[in-house]
XYZ file of C-alpha atoms in Angstrom:
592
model
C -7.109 22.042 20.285
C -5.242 25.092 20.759
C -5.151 26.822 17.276
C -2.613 28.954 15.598
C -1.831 30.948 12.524
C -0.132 29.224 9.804
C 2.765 31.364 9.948
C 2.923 30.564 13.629
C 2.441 26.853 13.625
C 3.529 25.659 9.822
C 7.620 25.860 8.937
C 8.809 25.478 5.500
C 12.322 23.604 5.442
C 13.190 25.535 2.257
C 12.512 28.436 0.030
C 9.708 27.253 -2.452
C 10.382 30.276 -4.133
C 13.398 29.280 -5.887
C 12.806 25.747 -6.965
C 15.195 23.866 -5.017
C 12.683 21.325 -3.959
C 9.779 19.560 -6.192
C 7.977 17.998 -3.903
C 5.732 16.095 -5.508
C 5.233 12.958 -6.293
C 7.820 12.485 -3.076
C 8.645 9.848 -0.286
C 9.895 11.399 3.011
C 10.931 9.990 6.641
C 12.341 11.257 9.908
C 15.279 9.495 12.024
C 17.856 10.514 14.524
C 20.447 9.368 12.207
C 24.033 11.504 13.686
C 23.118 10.203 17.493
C 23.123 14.023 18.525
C 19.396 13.303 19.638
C 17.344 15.682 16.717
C 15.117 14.292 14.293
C 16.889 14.495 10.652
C 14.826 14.372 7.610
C 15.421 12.052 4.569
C 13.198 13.030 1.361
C 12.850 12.547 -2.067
C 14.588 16.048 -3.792
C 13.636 16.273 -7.528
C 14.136 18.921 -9.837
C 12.600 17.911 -13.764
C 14.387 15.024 -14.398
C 17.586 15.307 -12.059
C 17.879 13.688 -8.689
C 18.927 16.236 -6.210
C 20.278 15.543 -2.960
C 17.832 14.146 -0.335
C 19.670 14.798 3.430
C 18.317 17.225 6.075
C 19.891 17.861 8.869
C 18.636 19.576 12.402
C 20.207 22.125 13.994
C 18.002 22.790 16.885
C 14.845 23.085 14.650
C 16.672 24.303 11.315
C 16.872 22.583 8.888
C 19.491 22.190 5.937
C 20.815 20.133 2.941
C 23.490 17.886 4.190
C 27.005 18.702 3.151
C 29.408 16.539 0.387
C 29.540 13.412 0.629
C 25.730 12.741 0.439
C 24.676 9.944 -1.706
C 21.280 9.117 -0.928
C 19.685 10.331 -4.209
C 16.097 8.818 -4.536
C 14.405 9.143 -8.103
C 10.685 9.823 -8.817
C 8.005 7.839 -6.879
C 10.641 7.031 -4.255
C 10.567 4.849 -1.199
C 12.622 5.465 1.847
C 13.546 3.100 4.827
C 15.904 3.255 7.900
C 17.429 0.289 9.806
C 20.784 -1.258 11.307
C 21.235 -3.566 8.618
C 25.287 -3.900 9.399
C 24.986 -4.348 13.449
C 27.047 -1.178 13.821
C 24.389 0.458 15.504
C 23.925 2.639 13.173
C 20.947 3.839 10.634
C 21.032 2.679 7.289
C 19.232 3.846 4.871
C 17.582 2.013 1.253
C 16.437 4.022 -1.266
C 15.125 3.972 -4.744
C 12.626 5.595 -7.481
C 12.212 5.338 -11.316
C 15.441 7.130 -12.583
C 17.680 7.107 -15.596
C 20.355 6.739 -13.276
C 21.763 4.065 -10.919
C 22.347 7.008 -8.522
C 18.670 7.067 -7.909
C 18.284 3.625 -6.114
C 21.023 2.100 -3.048
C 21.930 1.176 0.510
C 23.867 3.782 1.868
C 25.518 2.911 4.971
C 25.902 5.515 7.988
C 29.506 5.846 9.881
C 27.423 7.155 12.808
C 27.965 10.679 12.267
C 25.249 10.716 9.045
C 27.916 10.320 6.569
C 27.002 7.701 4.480
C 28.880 5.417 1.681
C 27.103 4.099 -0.728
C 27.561 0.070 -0.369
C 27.876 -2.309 -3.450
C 24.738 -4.607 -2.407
C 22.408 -5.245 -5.486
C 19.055 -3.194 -5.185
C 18.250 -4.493 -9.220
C 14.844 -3.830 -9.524
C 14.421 -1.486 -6.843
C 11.845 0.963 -8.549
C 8.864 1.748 -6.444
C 9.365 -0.557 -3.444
C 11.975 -1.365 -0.844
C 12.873 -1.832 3.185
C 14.332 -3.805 5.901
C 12.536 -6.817 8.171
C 14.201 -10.071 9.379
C 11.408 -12.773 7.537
C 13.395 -15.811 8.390
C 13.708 -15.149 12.658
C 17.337 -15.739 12.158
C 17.924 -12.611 13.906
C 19.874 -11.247 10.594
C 18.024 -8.254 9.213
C 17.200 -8.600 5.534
C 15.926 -6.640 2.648
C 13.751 -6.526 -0.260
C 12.810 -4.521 -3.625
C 10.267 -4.518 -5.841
C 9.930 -2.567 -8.937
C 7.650 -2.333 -12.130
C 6.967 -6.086 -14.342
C 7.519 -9.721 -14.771
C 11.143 -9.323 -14.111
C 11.336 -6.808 -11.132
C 8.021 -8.590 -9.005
C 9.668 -8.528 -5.627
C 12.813 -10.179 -4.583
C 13.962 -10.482 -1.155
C 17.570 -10.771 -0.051
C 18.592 -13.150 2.829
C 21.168 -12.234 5.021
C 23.623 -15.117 6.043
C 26.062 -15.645 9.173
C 28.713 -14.431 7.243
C 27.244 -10.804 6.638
C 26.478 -11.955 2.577
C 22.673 -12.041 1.258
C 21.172 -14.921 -0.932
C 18.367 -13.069 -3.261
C 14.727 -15.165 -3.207
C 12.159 -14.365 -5.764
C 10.461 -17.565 -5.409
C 7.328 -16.235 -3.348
C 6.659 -13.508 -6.089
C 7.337 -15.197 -9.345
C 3.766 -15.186 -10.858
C 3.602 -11.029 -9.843
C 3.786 -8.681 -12.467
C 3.011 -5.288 -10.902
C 3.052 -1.286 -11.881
C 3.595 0.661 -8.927
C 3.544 -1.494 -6.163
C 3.027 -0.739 -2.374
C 4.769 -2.447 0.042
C 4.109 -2.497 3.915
C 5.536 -5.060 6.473
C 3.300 -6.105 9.607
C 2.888 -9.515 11.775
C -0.853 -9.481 10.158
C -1.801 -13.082 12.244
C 0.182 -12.231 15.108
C 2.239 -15.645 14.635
C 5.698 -14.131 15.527
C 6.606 -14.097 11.487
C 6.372 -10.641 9.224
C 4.160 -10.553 6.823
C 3.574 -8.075 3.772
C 0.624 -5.743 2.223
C 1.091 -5.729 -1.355
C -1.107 -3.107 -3.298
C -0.656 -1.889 -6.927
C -1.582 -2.538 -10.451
C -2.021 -6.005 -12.059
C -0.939 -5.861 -15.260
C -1.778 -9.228 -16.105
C -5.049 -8.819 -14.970
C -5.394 -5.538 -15.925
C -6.927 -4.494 -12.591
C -5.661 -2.685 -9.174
C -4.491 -5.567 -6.631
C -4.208 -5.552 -3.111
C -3.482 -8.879 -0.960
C -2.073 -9.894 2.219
C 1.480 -12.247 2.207
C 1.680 -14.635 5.177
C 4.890 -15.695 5.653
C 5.042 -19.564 6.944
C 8.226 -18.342 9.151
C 10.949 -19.354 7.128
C 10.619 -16.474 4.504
C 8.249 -18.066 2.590
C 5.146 -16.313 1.366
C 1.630 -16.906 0.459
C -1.684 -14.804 -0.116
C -4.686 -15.495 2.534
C -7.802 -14.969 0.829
C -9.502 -11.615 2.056
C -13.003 -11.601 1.073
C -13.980 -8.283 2.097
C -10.897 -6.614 0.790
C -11.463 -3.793 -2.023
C -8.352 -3.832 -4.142
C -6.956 -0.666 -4.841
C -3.559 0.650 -6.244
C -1.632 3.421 -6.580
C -2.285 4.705 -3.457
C -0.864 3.777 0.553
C -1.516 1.175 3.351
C -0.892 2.123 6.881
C -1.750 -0.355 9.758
C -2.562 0.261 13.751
C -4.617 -1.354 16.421
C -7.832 1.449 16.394
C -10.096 -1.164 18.342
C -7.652 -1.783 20.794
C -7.993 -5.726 20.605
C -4.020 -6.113 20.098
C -4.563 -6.775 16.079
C -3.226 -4.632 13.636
C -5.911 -2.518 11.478
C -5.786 -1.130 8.146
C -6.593 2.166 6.087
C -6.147 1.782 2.287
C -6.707 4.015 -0.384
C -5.605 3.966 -3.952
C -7.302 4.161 -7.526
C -10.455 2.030 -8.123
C -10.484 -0.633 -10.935
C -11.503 -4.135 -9.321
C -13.945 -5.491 -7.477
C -16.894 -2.856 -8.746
C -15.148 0.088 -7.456
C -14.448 2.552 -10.122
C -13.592 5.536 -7.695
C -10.084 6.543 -7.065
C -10.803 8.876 -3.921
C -12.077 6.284 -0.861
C -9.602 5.538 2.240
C -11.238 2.855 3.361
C -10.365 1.627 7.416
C -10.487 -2.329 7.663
C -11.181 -4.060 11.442
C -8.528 -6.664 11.747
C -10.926 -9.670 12.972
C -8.400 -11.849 14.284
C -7.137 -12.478 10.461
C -10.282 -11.514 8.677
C -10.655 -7.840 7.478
C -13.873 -6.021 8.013
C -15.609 -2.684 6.387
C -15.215 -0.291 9.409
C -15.273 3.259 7.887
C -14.972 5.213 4.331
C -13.582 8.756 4.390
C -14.690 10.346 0.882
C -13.269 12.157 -1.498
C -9.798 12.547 -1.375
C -7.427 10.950 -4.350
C -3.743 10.773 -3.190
C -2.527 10.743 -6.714
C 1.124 8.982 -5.708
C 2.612 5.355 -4.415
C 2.678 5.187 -0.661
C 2.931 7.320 2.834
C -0.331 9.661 2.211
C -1.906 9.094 5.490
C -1.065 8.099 9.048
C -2.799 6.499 11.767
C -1.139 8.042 14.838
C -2.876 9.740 18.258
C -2.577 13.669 17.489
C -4.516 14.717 20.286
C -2.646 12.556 23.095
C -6.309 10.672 24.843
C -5.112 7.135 23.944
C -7.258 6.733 20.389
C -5.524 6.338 16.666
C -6.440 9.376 14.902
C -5.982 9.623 10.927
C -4.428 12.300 9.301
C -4.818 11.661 4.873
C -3.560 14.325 1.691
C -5.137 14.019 -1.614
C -7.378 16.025 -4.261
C -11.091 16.611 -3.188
C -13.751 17.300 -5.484
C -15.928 17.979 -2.888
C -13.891 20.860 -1.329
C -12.569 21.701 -4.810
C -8.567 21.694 -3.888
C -6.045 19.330 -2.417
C -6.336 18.565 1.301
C -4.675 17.876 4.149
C -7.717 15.922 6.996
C -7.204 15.204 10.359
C -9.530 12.831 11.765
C -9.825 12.310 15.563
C -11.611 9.324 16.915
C -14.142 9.581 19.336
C -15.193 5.848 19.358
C -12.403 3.313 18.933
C -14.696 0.745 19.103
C -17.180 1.129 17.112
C -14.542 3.161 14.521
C -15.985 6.072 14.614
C -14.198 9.617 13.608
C -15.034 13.169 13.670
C -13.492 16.146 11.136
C -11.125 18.346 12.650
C -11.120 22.022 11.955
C -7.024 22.126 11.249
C -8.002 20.600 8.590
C -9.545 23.482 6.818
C -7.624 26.358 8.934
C -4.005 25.583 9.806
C -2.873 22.219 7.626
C -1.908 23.370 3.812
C -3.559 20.905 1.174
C -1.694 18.147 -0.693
C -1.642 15.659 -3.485
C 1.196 13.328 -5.040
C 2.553 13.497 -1.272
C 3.998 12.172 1.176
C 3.649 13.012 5.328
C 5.047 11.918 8.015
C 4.592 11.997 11.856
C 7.467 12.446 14.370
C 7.749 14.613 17.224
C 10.217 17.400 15.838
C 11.120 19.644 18.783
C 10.997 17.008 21.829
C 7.708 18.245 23.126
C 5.749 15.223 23.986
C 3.118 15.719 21.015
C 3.554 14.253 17.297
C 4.211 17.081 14.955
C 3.291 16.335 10.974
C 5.546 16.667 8.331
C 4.282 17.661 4.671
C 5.363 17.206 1.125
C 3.447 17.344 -2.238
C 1.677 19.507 -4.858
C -0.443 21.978 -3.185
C -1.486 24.253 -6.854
C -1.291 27.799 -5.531
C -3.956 27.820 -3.251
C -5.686 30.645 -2.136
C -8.432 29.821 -0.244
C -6.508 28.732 3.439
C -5.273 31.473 5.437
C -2.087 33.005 3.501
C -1.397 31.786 0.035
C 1.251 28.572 -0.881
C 3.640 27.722 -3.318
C 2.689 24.663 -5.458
C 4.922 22.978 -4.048
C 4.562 22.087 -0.252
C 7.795 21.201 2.109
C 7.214 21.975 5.631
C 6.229 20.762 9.288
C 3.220 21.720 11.516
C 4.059 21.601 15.109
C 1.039 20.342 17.264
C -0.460 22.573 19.542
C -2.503 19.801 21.760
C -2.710 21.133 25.400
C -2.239 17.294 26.421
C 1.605 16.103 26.830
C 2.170 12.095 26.178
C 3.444 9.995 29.474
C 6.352 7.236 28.558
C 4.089 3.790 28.919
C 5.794 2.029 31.432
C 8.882 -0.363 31.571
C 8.294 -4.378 30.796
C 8.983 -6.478 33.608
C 9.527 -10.395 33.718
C 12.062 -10.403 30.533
C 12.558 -13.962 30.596
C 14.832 -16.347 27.216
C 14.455 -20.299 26.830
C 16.989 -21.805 24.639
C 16.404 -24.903 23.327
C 18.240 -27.308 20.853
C 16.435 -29.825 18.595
C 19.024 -31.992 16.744
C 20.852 -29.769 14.809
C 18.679 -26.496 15.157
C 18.421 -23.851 18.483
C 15.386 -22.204 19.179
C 15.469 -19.316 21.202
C 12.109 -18.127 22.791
C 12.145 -14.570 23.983
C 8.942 -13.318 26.390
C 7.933 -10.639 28.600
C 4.998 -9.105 30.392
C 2.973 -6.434 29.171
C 3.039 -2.567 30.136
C 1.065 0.134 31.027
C 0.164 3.280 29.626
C -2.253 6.433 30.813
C -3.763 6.308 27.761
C -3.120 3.786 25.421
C -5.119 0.300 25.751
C -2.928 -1.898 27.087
C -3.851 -4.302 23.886
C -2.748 -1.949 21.722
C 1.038 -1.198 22.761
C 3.848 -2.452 20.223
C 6.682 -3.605 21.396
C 10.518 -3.285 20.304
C 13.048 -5.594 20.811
C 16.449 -4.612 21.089
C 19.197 -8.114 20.391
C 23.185 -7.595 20.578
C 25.324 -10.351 20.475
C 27.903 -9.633 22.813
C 30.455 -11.880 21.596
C 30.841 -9.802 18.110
C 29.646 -6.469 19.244
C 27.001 -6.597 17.108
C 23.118 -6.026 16.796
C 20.531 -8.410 15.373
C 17.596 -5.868 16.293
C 18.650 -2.439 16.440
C 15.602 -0.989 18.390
C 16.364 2.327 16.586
C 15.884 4.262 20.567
C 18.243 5.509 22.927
C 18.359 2.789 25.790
C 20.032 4.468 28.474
C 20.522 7.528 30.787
C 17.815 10.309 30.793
C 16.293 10.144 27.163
C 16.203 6.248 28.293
C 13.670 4.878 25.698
C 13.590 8.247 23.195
C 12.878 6.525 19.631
C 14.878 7.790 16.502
C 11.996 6.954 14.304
C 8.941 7.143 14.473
C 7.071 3.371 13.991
C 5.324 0.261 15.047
C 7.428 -1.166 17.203
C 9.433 -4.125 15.596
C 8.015 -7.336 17.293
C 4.229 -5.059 16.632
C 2.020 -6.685 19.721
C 3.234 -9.918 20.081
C 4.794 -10.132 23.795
C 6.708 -13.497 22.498
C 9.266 -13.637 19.782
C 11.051 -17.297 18.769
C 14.013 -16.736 16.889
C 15.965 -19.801 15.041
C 19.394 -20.964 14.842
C 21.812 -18.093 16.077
C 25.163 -18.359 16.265
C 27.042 -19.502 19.529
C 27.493 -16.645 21.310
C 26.646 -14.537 24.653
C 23.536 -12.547 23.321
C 22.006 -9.611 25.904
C 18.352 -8.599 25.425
C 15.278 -5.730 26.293
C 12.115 -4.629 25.452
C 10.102 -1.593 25.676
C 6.638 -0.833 24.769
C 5.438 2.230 22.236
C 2.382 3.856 22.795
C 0.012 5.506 19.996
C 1.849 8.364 20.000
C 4.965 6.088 19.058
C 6.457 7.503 22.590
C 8.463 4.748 23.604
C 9.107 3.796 27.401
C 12.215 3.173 29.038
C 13.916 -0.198 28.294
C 13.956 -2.693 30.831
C 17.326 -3.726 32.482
C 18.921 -6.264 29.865
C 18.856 -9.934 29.969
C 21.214 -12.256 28.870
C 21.456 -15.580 27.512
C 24.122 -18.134 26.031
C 23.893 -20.280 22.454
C 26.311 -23.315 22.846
C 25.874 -26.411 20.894
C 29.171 -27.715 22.187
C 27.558 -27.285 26.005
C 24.410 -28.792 25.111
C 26.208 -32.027 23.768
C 28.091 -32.680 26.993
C 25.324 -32.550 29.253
C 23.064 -34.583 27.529
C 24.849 -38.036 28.256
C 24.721 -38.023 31.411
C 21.200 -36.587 32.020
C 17.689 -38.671 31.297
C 14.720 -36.996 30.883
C 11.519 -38.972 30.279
C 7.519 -39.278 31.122
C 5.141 -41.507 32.947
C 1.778 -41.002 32.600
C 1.137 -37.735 34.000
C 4.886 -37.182 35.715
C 7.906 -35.530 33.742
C 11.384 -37.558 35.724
C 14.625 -36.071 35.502
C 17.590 -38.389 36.416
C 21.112 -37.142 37.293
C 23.775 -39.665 36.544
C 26.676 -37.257 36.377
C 28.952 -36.256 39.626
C 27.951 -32.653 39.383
C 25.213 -30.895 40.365
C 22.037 -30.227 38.403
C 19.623 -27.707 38.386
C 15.867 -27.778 36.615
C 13.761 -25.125 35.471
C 10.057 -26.460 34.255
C 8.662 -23.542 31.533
C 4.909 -23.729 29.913
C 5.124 -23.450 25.852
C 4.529 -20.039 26.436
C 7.519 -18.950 28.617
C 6.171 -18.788 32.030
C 8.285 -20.541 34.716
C 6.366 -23.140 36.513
C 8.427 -25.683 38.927
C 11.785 -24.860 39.915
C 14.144 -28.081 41.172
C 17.906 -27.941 42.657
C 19.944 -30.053 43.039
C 18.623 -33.315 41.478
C 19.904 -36.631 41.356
C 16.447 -38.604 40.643
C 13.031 -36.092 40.273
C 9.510 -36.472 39.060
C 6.781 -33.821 39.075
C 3.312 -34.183 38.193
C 1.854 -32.149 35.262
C -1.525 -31.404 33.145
C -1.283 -32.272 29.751
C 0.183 -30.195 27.360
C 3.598 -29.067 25.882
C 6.775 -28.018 28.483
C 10.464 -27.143 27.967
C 12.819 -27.887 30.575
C 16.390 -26.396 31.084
C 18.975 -28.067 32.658
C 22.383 -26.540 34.284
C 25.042 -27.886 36.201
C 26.392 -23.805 36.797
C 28.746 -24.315 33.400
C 26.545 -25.679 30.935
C 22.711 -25.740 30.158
C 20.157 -28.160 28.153
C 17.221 -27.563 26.607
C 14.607 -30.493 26.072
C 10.831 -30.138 25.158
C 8.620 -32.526 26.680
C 5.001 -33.193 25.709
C 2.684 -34.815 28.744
């Protein structure tokens, strides 16, 4: 690691000086959000009790408030999350905090420029938790809040054909939290997003952390997690260390349950196929604040998830600021790095982020929270901290290479369509192949509109350059079933993210057709039955007919044209076959 002064490596984005940032106690994020290809900066902007404006905008590495109208206005203890949620392809932005004031909690929607409106959907009860995730594979982003008691537990709001959202509480009815955590991940790896939930039981009277499996349809559950410490007021963050394509997970937060008293242990959990392990303890730092204190990201470019984690030591006697690097994914194991005591200014009540600022193939760290005047790191800090480090790594991050074999099976059963999406896996220099994420990008074609907004630039040079920094949105799966869209010509890619979050270039787009109507007319003239081990396909129409043969997992395996009677011989198990006479398709699963 190359090292630098402070002053040479560490940029504040404002003038501490003359208050017009508190900074603690804060939420922040990076985006692209004015497609001008600079990361922006969203963050909670608090000064005593009055919500300050919270927009940041780039101008080649400057950085400065964002002129009238700006209305994203997050209160204290704030949460922050991007996404298309309108199919513009634009970012959106939720937002909320504990505030006196409505201002301090919304959906503001971009016009593509970053001017945003603030929209009319209801965020009641939007407090300490919000963001964005499709939980019913509808293809129809949706969002969710949760906030502080009975009456604000978590509610999730499910976006319809029409563009309207039916609010759910049902799954978190019996929660009464106080400063809840919220992180969305594909914990199983089932195809369905699931949720983290951390924060304080206050019927219990204890800190509570659990995992949410969702049964697909937006429905959630707890799994019971055994070797889960529950901790609270504190942050989750989840990544593949091991490399064994299941998401892993570092939690801190204030003790209280379980026979844990202390308040200052991230603790890193092994993902074991749906079980979490005890992997590694990193002592003492206390975050002091809800959410986004650490980051599991690679800072040195070889491949591995290093951690980067703010909070107050006792040990060291000031806040901190650690970097981690791993020097045995495997076995978990991670060694101090000396930025953390030279170049990276100390933090509690924070919030950091990771995103590579200036372009330069190597994730740069962005930091906000109370640093108290300290003295002892090279120069001497406000008590307020709002700046970036660039990273100095002498290794530059390759793309991981583009997906290949992109391939879409629609089928129809009665009155519902399935659609299967599927692809092979990439490459990367570094990064275990296991461990990519993957990000889908959906547009229906027919309205113009996007279902998953990859949040990357998919063509031309910067092919594949992602405008935030994240898990990819489908996380490892390589398979993704969604349910029921609307007729319509619908064009597809992937591409895979690295542990850098570099994406690679988007394969060339797919495209596939949802017709009930078409489905209906081919199927009475077309039998498709079994016999014994043979799958028979008879043509009673005048027109030609075509067969593709898929396995349950997407791969193509026979092939027939031009059928009027056909049987092929199969091993047992489940198939889907499609059916096209060159204007219309079917879509019939078979079991042998």
């Amino acid at each position: 690691m190359k090292k630098h002064s402070f002053l040479a490596t560490f940029c504040l984005l404002c003038t501490m000086a003359n208050a017009q940032f508190s900074t603690h106690n804060t939420n922040t994020v990076s985006a692209e959000i004015n497609a001008v290809g600079d990361v922006n900066i969203v963050l909670k902007n608090e000064q005593g009790e009055i919500q300050k404006k919270a927009l940041l905008v780039n101008n080649n590495g400057t950085y400065s408030l964002a002129g009238t109208p700006n209305v994203i206005i997050p209160g204290q203890s704030a949460d922050i999350k991007l996404a298309d949620l309108d199919g513009d392809g634009n970012l959106d932005v939720i937002f909320n905090g504990s505030s006196n004031s409505e201002l301090g909690r919304g959906i503001a929607m971009n016009d593509g420029t970053g001017v945003f409106t603030r929209s009319t959907l209801d965020v009641t009860g939007a407090t300490i938790s919000c963001g964005f995730a499709d939980f019913d594979n509808n293809g129809l982003l949706d969002y969710y809040v949760f906030g502080n008691g009975v009456d604000n537990g978590g509610t999730i709001f499910f976006q319809n054909n029409d563009g309207t959202f039916t609010k759910d509480q049902s799954s978190f009815a019996a929660l009464n939290l106080v400063d809840a955590d919220i992180t969305t991940i594909d914990f199983n790896n089932d195809g369905h997003i699931d949720l983290f939930i951390s924060g304080w039981d206050d019927i219990a009277k204890q800190r509570y952390s659990a995992i949410y499996i969702n049964d697909g349809s937006g429905k959630f559950s707890i799994i019971a997690q055994p070797n889960l410490i529950q901790k609270g007021y504190g942050s989750s963050v989840w990544g593949d260390v091991d490399g064994d394509g299941w998401l892993d997970l570092l939690l801190n937060g204030d003790g209280g349950a379980n026979g844990e008293a202390s308040s200052d242990i991230y603790r890193l959990y092994k993902n074991n196929k749906g079980v979490l392990e005890v992997k590694a303890t990193f002592n003492d730092y206390r975050q002091l604040s809800v959410g986004d204190g650490a980051r599991m990201v690679d800072w040195d470019n070889d491949g591995k998830l290093d951690i980067i984690l703010t909070g107050w030591s006792n040990t060291k006697a000031r806040q901190a600021t650690m970097l981690f690097t791993c020097t045995d994914a495997t076995n978990f194991i991670f060694a101090e790095n000396a930025l953390s005591n030279t170049d990276f200014p100390g933090v509690s009540e924070s919030s950091i982020e990771t995103a590579d600022l200036n372009n330069d193939g190597r994730i740069d760290l962005l930091i906000t929270g109370f640093n108290g005047n300290q003295a002892t790191q090279i120069g001497k800090y406000n008590r307020n901290i709002c700046g970036f480090y660039l990273n100095q790594s002498a290794t530059i991050n390759a793309k991981p290479s583009t997906i290949t074999n992109l391939t879409s099976v629609v089928a129809q059963n009665g009155n519902h369509t399935t659609v299967t999406l599927s692809w092979n896996p990439a490459f990367d220099d570094k990064t275990v192949q296991a461990a990519l994420t993957y990000n889908l990008s959906l547009k229906n074609k027919t309205t113009g509109k996007f279902l998953y907004n990859p949040m990357a630039i998919m063509s031309g040079t910067t092919n594949g350059w992602r405008r935030i920094a994240a898990l990819g949105n489908v996380f490892t799966n390589r398979k993704w079933v969604l349910n029921d869209l609307p007729e319509g010509t619908y064009e597809w890619t992937v591409q895979a993210i690295d542990a850098n979050f570099t994406g690679g270039a988007f394969a060339i787009a797919k495209s596939f057709n949802v017709s009930t109507t078409g489905v209906k007319e081919i199927m009475s003239g077309v039998n498709i039955g079994t016999s014994d081990k043979q799958l028979i396909i008879e043509n009673k129409t005048t027109s030609p007919l075509n067969a593709t043969i898929y396995s349950a997992s997407g791969t193509i395996i026979k092939e027939i044209r031009d059928i009027e009677k056909a049987s092929v011989v199969l091993t047992q198990g489940i198939y889907l076959v499609k059916l096209s006479d060159g204007s219309k398709e079917m879509i019939r699963k078979v079991v042998i």
